[in-house]
Coordinates of C-alpha atoms in Angstrom, one line a residue:
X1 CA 47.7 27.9 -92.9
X2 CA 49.2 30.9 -94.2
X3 CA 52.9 31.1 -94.7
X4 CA 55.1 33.2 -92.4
X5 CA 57.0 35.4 -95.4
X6 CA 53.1 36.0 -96.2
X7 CA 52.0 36.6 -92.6
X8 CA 55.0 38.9 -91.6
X9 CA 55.3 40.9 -94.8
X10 CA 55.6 44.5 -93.9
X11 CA 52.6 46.6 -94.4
X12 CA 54.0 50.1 -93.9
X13 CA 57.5 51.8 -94.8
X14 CA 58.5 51.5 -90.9
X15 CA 58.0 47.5 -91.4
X16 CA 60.5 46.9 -94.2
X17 CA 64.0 46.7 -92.6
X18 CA 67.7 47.0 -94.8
X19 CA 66.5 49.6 -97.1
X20 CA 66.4 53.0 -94.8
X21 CA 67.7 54.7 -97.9
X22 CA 65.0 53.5 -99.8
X23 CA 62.5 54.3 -97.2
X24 CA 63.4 57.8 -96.3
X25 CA 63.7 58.9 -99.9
X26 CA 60.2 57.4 -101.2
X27 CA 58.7 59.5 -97.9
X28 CA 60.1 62.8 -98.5
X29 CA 58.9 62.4 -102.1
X30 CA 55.1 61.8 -101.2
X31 CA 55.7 64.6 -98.4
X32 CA 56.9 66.7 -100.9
X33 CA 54.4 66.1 -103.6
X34 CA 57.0 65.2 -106.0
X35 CA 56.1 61.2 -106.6
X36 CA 58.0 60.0 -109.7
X37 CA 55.8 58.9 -112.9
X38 CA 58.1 55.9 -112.9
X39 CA 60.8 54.0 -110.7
X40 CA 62.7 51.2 -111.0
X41 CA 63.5 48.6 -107.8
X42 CA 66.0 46.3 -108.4
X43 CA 68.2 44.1 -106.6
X44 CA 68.3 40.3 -105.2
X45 CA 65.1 38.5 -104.6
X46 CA 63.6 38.5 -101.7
X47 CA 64.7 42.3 -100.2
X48 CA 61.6 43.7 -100.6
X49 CA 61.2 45.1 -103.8
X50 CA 57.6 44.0 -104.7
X51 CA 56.5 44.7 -100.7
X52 CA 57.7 48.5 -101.3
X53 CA 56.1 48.8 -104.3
X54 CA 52.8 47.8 -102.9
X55 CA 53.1 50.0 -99.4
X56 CA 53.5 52.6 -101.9
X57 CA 51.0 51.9 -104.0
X58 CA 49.5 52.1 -100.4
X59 CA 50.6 55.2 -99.6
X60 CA 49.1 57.1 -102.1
X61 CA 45.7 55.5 -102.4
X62 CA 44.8 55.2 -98.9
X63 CA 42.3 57.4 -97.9
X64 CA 44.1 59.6 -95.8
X65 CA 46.3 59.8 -98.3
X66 CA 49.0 60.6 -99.6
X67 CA 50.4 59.7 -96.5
X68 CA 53.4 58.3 -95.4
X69 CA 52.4 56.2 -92.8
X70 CA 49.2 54.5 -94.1
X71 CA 46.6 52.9 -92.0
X72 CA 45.7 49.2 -93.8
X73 CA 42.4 49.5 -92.3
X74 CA 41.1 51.6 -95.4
X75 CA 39.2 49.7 -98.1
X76 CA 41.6 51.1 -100.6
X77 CA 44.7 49.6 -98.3
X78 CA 42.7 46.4 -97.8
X79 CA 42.2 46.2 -101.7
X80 CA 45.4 46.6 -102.5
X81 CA 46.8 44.3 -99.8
X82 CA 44.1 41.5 -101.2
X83 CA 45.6 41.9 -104.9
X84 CA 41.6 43.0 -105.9
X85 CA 41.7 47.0 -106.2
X86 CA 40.7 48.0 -109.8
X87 CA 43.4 50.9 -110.6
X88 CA 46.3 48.4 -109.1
X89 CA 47.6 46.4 -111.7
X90 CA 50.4 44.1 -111.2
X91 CA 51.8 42.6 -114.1
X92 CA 53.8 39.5 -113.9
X93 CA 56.5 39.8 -116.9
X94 CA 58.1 36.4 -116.7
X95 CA 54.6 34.5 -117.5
X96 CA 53.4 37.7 -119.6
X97 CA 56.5 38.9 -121.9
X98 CA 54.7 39.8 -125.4
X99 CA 53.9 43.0 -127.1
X100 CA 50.4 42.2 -127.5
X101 CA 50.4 42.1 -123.3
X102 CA 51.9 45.2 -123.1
X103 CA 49.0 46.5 -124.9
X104 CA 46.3 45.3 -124.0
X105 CA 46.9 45.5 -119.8
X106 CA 48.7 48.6 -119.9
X107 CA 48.9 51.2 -123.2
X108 CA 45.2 50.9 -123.8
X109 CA 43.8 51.2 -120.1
X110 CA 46.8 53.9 -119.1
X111 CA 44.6 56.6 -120.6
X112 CA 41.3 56.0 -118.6
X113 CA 40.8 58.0 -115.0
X114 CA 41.1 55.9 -112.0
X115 CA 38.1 53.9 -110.9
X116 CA 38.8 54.7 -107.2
X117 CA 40.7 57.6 -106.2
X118 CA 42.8 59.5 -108.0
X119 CA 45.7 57.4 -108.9
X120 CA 46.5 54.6 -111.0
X121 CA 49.5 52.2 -110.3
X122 CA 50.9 49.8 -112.7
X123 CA 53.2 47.5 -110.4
X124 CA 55.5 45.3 -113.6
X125 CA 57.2 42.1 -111.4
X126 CA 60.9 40.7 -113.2
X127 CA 60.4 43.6 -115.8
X128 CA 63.3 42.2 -117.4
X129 CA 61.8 39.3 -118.9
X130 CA 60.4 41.6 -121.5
X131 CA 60.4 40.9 -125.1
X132 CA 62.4 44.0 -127.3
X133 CA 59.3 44.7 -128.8
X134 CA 57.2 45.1 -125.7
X135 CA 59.9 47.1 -124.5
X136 CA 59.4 49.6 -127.3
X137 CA 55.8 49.3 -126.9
X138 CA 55.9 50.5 -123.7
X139 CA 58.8 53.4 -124.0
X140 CA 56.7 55.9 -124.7
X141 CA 53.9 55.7 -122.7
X142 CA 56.5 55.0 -119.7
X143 CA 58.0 58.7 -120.8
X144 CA 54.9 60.4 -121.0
X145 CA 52.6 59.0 -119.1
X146 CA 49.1 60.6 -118.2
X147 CA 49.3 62.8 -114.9
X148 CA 47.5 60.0 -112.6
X149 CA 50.0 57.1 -113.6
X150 CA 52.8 55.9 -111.7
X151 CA 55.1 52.7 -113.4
X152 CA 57.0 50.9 -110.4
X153 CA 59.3 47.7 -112.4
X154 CA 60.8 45.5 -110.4
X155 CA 63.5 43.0 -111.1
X156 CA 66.7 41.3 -109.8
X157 CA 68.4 41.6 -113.1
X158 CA 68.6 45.6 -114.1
X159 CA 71.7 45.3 -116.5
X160 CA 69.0 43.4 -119.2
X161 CA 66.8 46.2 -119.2
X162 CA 67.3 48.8 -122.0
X163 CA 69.2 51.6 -122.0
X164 CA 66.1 53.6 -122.9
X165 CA 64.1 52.7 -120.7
X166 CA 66.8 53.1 -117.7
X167 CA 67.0 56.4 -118.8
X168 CA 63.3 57.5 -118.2
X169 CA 62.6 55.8 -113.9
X170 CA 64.2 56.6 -110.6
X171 CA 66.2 53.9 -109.9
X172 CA 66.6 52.2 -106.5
X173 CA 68.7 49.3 -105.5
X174 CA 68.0 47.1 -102.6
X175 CA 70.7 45.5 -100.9
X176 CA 70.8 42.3 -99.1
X177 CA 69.4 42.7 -95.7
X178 CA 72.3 42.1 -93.1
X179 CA 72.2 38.8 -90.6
X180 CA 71.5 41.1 -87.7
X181 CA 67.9 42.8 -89.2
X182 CA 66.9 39.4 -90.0
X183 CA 67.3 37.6 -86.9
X184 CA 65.7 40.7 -85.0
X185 CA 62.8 40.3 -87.5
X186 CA 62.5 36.5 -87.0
X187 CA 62.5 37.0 -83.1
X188 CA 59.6 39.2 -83.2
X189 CA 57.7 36.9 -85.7
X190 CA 58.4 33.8 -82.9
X191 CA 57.3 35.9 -79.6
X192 CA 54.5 37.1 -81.9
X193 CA 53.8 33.4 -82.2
X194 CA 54.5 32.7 -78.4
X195 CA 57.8 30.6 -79.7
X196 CA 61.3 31.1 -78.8
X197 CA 65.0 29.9 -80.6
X198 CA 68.4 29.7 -80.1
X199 CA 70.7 32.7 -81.4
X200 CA 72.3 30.0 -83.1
X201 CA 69.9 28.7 -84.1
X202 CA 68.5 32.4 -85.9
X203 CA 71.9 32.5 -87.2
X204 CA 72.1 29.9 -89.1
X205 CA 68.5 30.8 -90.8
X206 CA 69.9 34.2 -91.3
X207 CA 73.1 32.8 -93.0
X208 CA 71.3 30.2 -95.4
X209 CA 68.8 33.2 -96.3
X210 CA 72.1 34.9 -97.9
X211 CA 70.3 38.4 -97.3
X212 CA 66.4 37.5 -98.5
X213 CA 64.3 38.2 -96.2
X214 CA 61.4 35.9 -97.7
X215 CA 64.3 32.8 -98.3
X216 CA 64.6 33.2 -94.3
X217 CA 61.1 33.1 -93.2
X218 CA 60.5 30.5 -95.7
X219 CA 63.4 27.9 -93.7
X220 CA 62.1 29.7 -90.3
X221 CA 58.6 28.0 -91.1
X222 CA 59.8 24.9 -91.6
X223 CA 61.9 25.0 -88.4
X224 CA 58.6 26.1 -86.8
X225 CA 57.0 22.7 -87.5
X226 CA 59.7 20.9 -87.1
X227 CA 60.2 22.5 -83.2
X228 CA 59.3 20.8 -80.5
X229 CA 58.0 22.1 -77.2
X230 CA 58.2 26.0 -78.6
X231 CA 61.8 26.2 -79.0
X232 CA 63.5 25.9 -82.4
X233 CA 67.3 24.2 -81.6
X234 CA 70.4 25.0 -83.3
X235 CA 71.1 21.2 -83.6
X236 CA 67.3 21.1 -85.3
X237 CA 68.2 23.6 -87.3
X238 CA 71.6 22.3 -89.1
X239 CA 69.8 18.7 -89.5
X240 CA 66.8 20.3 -91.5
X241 CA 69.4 22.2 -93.7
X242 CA 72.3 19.7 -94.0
X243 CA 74.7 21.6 -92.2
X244 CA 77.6 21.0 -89.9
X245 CA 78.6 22.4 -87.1
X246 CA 81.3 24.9 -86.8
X247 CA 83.3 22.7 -84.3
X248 CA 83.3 19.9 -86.9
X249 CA 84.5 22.5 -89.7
X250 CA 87.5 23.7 -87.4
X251 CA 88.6 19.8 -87.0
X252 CA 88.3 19.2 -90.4
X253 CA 90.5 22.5 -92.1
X254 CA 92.7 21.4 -88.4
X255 CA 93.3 17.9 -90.2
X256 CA 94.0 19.7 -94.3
X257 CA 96.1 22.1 -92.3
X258 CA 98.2 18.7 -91.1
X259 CA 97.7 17.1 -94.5
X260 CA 96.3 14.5 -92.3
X261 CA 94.8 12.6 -95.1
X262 CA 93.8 9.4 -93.0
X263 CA 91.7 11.4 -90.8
X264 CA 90.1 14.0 -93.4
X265 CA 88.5 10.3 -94.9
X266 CA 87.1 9.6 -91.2
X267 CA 85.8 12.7 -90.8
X268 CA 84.0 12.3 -94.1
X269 CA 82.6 9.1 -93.6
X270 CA 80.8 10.6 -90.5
X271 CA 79.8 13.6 -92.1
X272 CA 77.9 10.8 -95.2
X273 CA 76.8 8.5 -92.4
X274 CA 75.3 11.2 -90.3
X275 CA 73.0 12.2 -93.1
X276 CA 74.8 15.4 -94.6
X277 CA 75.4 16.5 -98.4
X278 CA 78.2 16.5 -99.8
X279 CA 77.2 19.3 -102.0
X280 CA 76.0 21.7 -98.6
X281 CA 79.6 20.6 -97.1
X282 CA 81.5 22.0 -100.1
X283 CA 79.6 25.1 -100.0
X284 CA 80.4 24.8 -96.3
X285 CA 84.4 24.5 -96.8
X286 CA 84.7 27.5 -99.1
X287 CA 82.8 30.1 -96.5
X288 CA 85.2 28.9 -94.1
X289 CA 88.4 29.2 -96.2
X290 CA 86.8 32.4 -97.0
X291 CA 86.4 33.5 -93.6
X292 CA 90.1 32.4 -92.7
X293 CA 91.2 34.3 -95.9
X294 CA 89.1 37.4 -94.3
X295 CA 90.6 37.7 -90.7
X296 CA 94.2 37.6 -92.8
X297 CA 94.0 40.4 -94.6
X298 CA 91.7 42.0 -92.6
X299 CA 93.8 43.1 -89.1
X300 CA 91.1 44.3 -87.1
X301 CA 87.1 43.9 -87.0
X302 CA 87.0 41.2 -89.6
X303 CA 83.5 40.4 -87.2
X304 CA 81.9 43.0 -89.1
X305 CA 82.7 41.5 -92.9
X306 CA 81.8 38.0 -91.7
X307 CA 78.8 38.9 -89.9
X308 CA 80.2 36.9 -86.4
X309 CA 80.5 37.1 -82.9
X310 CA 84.1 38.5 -82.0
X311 CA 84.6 35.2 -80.6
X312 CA 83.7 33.6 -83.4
X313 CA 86.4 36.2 -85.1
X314 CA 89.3 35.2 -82.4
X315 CA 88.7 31.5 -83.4
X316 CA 89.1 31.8 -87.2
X317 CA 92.3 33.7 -86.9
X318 CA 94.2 31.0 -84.4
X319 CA 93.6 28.7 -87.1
X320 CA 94.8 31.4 -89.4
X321 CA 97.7 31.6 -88.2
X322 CA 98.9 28.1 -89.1
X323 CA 98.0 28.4 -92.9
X324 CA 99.5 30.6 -95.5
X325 CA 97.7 32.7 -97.6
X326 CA 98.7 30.9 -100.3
X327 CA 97.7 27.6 -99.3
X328 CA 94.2 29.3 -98.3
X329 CA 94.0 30.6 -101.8
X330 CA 94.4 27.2 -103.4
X331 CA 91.7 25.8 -100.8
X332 CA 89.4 28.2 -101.8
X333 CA 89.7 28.0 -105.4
X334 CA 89.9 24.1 -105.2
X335 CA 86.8 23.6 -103.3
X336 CA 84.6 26.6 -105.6
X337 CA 85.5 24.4 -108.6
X338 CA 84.6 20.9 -107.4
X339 CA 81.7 22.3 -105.9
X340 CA 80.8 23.3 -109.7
X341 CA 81.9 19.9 -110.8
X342 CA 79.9 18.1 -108.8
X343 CA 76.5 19.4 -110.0
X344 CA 77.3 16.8 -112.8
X345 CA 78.9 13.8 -110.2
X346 CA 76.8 10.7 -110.3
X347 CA 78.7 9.9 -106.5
X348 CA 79.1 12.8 -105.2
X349 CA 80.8 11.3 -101.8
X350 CA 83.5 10.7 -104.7
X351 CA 83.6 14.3 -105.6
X352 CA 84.4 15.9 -101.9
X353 CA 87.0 13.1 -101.2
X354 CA 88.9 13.7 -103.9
X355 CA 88.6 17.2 -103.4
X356 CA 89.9 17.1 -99.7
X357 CA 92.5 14.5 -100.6
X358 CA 93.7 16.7 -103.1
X359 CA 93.7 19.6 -100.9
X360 CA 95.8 17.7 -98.4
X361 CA 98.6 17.2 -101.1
X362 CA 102.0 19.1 -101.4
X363 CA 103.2 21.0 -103.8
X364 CA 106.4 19.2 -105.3
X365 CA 106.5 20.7 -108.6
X366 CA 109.3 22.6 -109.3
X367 CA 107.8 25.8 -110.8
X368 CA 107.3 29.1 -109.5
X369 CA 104.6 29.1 -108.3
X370 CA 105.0 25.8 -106.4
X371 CA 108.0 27.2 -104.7
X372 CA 107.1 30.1 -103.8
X373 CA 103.6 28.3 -102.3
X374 CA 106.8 26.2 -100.0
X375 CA 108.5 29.3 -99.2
X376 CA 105.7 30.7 -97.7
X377 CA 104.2 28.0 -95.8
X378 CA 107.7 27.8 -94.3
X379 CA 107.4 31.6 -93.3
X380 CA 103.9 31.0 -91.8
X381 CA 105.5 27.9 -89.4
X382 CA 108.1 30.0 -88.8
X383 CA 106.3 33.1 -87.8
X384 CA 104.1 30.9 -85.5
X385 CA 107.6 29.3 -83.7
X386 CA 108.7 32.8 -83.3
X387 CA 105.0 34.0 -81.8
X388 CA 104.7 30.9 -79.9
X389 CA 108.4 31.1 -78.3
X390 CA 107.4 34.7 -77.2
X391 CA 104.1 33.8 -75.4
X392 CA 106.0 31.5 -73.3
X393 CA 103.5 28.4 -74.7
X394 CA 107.0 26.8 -74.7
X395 CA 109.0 25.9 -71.5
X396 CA 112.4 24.4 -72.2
X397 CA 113.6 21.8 -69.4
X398 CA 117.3 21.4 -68.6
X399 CA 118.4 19.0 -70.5
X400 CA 119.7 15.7 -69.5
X401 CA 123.5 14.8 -69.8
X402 CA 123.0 12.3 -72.6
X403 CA 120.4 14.7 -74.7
X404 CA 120.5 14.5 -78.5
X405 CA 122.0 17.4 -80.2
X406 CA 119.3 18.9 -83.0
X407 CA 121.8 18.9 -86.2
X408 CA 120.7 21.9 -88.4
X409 CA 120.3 21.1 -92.1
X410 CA 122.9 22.6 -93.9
X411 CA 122.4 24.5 -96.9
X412 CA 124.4 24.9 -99.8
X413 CA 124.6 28.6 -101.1
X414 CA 123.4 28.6 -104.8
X415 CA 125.9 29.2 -107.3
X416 CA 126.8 32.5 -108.8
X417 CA 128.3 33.4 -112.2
X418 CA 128.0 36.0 -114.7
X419 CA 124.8 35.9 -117.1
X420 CA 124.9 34.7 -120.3
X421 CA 125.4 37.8 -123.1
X422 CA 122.3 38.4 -125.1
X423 CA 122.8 37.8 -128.8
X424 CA 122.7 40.8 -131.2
X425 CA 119.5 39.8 -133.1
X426 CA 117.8 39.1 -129.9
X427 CA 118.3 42.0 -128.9
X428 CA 117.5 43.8 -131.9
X429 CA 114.2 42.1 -132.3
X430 CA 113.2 43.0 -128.9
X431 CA 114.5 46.7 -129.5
X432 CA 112.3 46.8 -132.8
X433 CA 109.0 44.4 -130.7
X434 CA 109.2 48.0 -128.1
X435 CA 109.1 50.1 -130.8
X436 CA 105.9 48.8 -132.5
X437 CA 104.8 48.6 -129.0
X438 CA 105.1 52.5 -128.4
X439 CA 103.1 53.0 -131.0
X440 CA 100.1 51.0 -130.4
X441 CA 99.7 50.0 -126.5
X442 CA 101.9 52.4 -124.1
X443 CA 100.8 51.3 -120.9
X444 CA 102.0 47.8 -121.7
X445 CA 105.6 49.1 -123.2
X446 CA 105.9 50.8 -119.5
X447 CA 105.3 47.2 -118.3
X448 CA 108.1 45.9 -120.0
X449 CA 110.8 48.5 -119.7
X450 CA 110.6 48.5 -116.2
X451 CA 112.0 44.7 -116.6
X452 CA 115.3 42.8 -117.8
X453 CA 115.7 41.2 -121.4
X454 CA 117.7 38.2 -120.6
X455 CA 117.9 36.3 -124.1
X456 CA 115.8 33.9 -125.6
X457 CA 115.2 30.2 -125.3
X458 CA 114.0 27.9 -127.6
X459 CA 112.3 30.6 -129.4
X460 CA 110.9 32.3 -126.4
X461 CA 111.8 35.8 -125.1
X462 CA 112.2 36.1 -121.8
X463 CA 112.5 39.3 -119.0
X464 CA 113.5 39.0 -115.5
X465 CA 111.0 39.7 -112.8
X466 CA 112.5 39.8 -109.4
X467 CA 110.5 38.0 -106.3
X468 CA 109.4 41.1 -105.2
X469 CA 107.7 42.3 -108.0
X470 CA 105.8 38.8 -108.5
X471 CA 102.4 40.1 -107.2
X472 CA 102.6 43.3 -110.1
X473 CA 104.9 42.4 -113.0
X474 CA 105.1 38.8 -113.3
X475 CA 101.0 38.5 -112.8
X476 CA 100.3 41.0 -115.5
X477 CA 103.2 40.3 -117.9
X478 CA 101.6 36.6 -117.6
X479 CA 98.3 37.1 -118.3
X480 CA 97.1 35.9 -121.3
X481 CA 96.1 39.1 -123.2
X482 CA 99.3 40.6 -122.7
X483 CA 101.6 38.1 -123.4
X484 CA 99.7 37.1 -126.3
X485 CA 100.2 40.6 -127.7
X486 CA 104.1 40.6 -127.3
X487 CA 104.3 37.3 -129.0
X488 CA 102.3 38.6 -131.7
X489 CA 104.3 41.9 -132.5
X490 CA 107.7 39.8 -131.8
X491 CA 106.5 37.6 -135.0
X492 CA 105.9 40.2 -136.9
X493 CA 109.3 41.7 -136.4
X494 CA 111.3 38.4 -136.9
X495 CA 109.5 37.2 -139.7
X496 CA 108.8 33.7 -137.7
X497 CA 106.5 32.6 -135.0
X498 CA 107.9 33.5 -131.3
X499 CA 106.6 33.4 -127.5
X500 CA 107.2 35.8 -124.3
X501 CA 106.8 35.2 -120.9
X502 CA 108.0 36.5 -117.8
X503 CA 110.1 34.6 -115.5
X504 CA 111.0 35.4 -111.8
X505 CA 114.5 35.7 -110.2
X506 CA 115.0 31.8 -109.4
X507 CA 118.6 32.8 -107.7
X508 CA 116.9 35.5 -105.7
X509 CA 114.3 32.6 -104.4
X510 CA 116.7 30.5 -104.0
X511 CA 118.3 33.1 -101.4
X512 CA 114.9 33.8 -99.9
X513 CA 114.7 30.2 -99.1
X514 CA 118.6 30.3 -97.4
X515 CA 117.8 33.3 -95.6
X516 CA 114.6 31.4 -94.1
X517 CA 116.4 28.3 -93.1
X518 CA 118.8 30.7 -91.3
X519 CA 116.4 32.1 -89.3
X520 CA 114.6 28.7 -88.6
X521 CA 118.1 27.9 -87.3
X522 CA 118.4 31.0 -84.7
X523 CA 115.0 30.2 -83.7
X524 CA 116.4 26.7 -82.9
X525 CA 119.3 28.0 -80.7
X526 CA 117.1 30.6 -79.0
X527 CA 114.8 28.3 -77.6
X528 CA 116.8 24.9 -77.1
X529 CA 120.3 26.9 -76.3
X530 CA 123.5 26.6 -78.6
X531 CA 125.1 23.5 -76.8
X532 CA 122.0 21.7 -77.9
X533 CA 122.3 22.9 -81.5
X534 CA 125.2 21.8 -84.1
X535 CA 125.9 24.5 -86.6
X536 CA 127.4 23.3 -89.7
X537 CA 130.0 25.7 -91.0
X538 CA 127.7 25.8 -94.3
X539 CA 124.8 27.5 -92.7
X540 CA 126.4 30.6 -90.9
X541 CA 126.3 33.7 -92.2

């Protein structure tokens, strides 16, 4: 039985879906009689790079040709459809990478006329796989080729070809075919085939393809045997690929949302017992914080990045809204890294419960970062208070005569002084350290004189950042690169090893976090009512 991504492969420009760009261009050129002597198609597998090269290969050897629209009834179309014409040779450069290949199936047949017709096509599959020699073997017959000949390479990995060579094809890139192509595609394979599936179902084959066409027609036939009475099932489908279902996902990030670490280990223990992978779940975790991450910082039409329904959409950002962006951010990252790390787990279960255990943790350091990971989940609860209190999802009762009073917390304001003077040789090493810096790297002396030099401690020179410059000046004053240069021309200057680094504002976060208990308080008397709230003199403003 032949395979589907064999049966449905397209056989005529109008067939191959994603690449109108592609399509149109390669058309006017054979209308035009201006066909290239050599192109390059590269891009992820699966988009159709090989198919286009063939339906133009196609196109010019059919026997109404050149044509755009060829028949594949021809003998010449038929041929080249079988892999049998003579003057179509496709060269497989992964199994074939030598010099000596290079010529002997193309430099010393290039020269001959064409057996059939009046074209020759030499069609050269993962191109990049070439050895340097056979690359400079080939160079010059690519540039001046005889007036018959047309090179198509094809890979997925253009950056390892060389420079000369890129600088002698037309180069096309294929992009990854969008969810939506794909599923109309499969549909029209299955009524072809008298079958019928789920949009869900589609979906889910479309999403696991990641863009490549063949990857989805490859799961698509395996759904197809697995189906039973014509109809391929969304359930039927996430069983034969290990997935879960989005309901299950929502519970789940619900529970790390609630650090609700007892029930996280439940839901993990059904997920193992059920069947699943821990590795596909992982995978599974990080497109959903992605996805949450998405309808954040994307305000409207986020549907359109993630490839969902608008309902879908609506979903991911109610449970948005009860994570920070922040906390999302740590998600992500934690659960891309242990899905690395647990190539090499001999338990894998082990690996994805300590990975959602650890994502149900708390920051409690006392850094920066850790505070400032606090302050904003507080500003994310509190925002949600405020949004729910306006919706009316809250209806305060009278309350009885013998109702608790809610006692806010109070807050002690931090304490202000003066800052400690700078020494003189402090501050005439760090004079001197901007002076050697405006000689050699500018942009990074602008960088620093925007900021405050606050002294030195235990050998390490410090500037002030303040918390609203932390996603500009404290990032890039921190990165390694950087602050490795400072130290570096501060040592020369002083004659001793020294450090930088940039420190944020602690006072002014420290405020941020007063200000926010403030207004958690207001909330408080808005919705309960002031009698029902006790204000100690320490928290007004």
């Amino acid at each position: 039985m032949e395979a589907l991504y064999r049966k449905y492969r397209p056989s005529t420009f109008a067939d191959v879906v994603g690449q109108e760009h592609i399509e149109r261009t390669l058309k006017n050129a054979i209308e035009q009689d201006k066909v290239s002597h050599a192109y390059l198609f590269c891009g992820p597998r699966g988009t159709g790079k090989t198919t286009t090269a063939r339906i133009l290969a196609k196109a010019l050897m059919c026997e109404k040709g050149p044509t755009i629209e060829p028949d594949g009834t021809c003998p010449e179309c038929q041929a080249i459809a079988q892999g049998t014409h003579p003057d179509v040779y496709e060269l497989d450069a992964a199994s074939r990478t030598g010099v000596e290949n290079v010529r002997e199936e193309i430099i010393s047949r290039v020269s001959y006329a064409p057996t059939r017709g009046a074209w020759k096509v030499y069609i050269i599959d993962e191109v990049h796989m070439l050895s340097t020699a056979a690359f400079n073997a080939l160079l010059k017959t690519l540039e001046e080729p005889p007036g018959h000949v047309v090179f198509i390479l094809a890979t997925t990995e253009p950056q390892k070809l060389p420079a000369t060579i890129l600088s002698r094809v037309q180069r096309y890139d294929f992009g990854r075919i969008p969810s939506s192509l794909m599923v109309s595609r499969m549909r029209e394979a299955l009524a072809d085939m008298g079958m019928e599936a789920e949009d869900e179902a589609l979906q889910l084959v479309a999403r696991s393809a990641e863009g490549a066409m063949r990857d989805a027609f490859s799961i698509l036939d395996m759904c197809v045997a697995g189906a039973e009475d014509g109809k391929i099932t969304a359930a039927q489908t996430r069983e034969m690929l290990g997935a879960s279902d989005k309901e299950f996902l929502f519970d789940f990030f619900t529970m790390l949302a609630n650090r609700d670490e007892c029930g996280v280990m439940r839901k993990i223990d059904d997920l193992m017992r059920s069947g699943r992978e821990p590795q596909v779940f992982l995978k599974e975790l990080s497109a959903h914080a992605r996805a949450l991450l998405t309808v954040k910082a994307v305000t409207q039409d986020a549907a359109s990045i993630l490839d969902i329904t608008p309902e879908m959409e609506k979903q991911y950002r109610q449970q948005a809204d009860g994570l920070s962006q922040a906390r999302l951010l740590k998600l992500l990252d934690l659960f891309t890294r242990s899905e690395g790390e647990m190539r090499f787990a001999s338990t894998p279960r082990i690996g994805l419960e300590s990975a959602a255990l650890h994502a149900c943790e708390e920051s409690t350091g006392q850094d920066s970062a850790a505070l400032l990971e606090r302050i904003e989940e507080l500003e994310t609860k509190l925002r949600k208070l405020e949004s729910d209190a306006a919706s009316g999802k809250w209806t305060v009762a009278a309350p009885p005569a013998a109702a608790p009073v809610l006692k806010a917390e109070k807050v002690q304001p931090p304490a202000a002084g003066p800052a400690a003077p700078v020494p003189t040789e402090a501050k005439e090493i760090w004079e001197q350290t901007l002076n050697e810096l405006a000689k050699t790297d500018p942009p990074l002396l602008g960088l620093l004189k925007r900021e405050r030099f606050i002294g030195t401690r235990d050998d390490v020179y410090q500037v002030l950042i303040p918390m609203e410059k932390k996603e500009f000046s404290y990032v890039r004053l921190n990165q390694q690169p950087r602050r490795e240069r400072v130290s570096a021309v501060l040592s020369q200057v002083a004659g001793r090893p020294l450090r930088f680094e940039a420190v944020l504002d602690q006072a002014q976060g420290d405020k941020r976090m007063d200000d926010l208990r403030q207004q958690n308080q207001a909330s408080l008397v808005e919705a309960f009512g002031r009698d029902n709230v006790q204000i100690d003199e320490g928290t007004k403003a």
